Amino acid sequence: MAYQNSNPTGRRRRRHIRWDRVILVFGPIILLIIFLCVKCGKNENDPAGSSSLPESSIVIPTADSQPAPESAPDSAPETSEAVPSVLPVEHEYTIVIDPGHGGNDGGATNAEGTRFEKDDNLRLSLAVRDRLLQYPHVRVIMTRETDVFVELSERCKIANASGADFFVSIHRNSAKDGNGVEIWVNNNATDNSMDKLLAGYILELLDKEGISSNRGVQLGYRGSTRETVGNNYYVNRNTDMPSCLVEMGFMSSTIDNNNFDSKLDNYADAIATAIIELGTDKQIYNASAQ
Ligand SMILES: [Zn+2]
């Protein structure tokens, strides 16, 4: 009886067993659902959720973790002071002036042998340089500035290395007779080629200053013809930029020598002005560039 009294009805016993089973069966399931919901919610808020990288491998750049300066390309320096060096460099109008001969190569002489072409060439060349340097954004390269001998190949090497816009060689003529000014260009020059335009404009302005004779722009070198391909003055043949060789009168001509001495400044002005105005006209020189 006690067994019977201590035991509730079958219905009451079934009710207690049911709650235990509910907890035992559904408890872990509910906990699992809660865990999965929390996990999913976290992933949705993760901005790097699509990334397969573990969180610890995502590097947020800081000032200390920026690339070291030495690993940056030269064209992108980090300091503001270095920025101007990577901006486009203003184009300088570069002219090579080449005083012919020099040193133990005196060039032509006057009849008495007392006057040397190399000295006249240097005087006029230095005067042209000084005129050119009065203009802004002009760079002048001299193949020599003193009485020294410079190989022709070295003169061309200087010019080509400078990336100059024009090359102008200054000489005086050596024939025993004759007078006047002539300018030589490469024999492949056409009427519209820059070297012929340069020579023509220089000669035009020299003529206005007064010369004994305008002998014109000549192709090749003395005695050559247009058909003798490759026959050119060395500096015209071996310079990369438009070039010309000015023969500023004859050393044997008293008239030319007197003109040279009395009009030196005018001649220098004429040559420099022609170079500046041609460069301006062809838009390779801009005096007002900032
Ligand atoms: Zn000469």
PDB file of C-alpha atoms in Angstrom, residues 22-40:
ATOM      1  CA  VAL A  22      11.387  18.486 -22.775  1.00  0.00           C
ATOM      2  CA  ILE A  23      14.366  20.009 -20.984  1.00  0.00           C
ATOM      3  CA  LEU A  24      16.669  17.193 -21.905  1.00  0.00           C
ATOM      4  CA  VAL A  25      15.640  17.085 -25.580  1.00  0.00           C
ATOM      5  CA  PHE A  26      14.928  20.723 -26.433  1.00  0.00           C
ATOM      6  CA  GLY A  27      17.405  22.407 -24.071  1.00  0.00           C
ATOM      7  CA  PRO A  28      20.478  21.620 -26.142  1.00  0.00           C
ATOM      8  CA  ILE A  29      18.544  22.436 -29.339  1.00  0.00           C
ATOM      9  CA  ILE A  30      17.537  25.867 -27.998  1.00  0.00           C
ATOM     10  CA  LEU A  31      21.083  26.538 -26.858  1.00  0.00           C
ATOM     11  CA  LEU A  32      22.348  25.507 -30.282  1.00  0.00           C
ATOM     12  CA  ILE A  33      19.837  27.854 -32.024  1.00  0.00           C
ATOM     13  CA  ILE A  34      20.822  30.750 -29.724  1.00  0.00           C
ATOM     14  CA  PHE A  35      24.495  30.073 -30.445  1.00  0.00           C
ATOM     15  CA  LEU A  36      23.929  29.984 -34.206  1.00  0.00           C
ATOM     16  CA  CYS A  37      21.876  33.214 -34.129  1.00  0.00           C
ATOM     17  CA  VAL A  38      24.580  34.995 -32.197  1.00  0.00           C
ATOM     18  CA  LYS A  39      27.183  33.695 -34.637  1.00  0.00           C
ATOM     19  CA  CYS A  40      25.195  34.768 -37.709  1.00  0.00           C
TER      20      CYS A  40
END
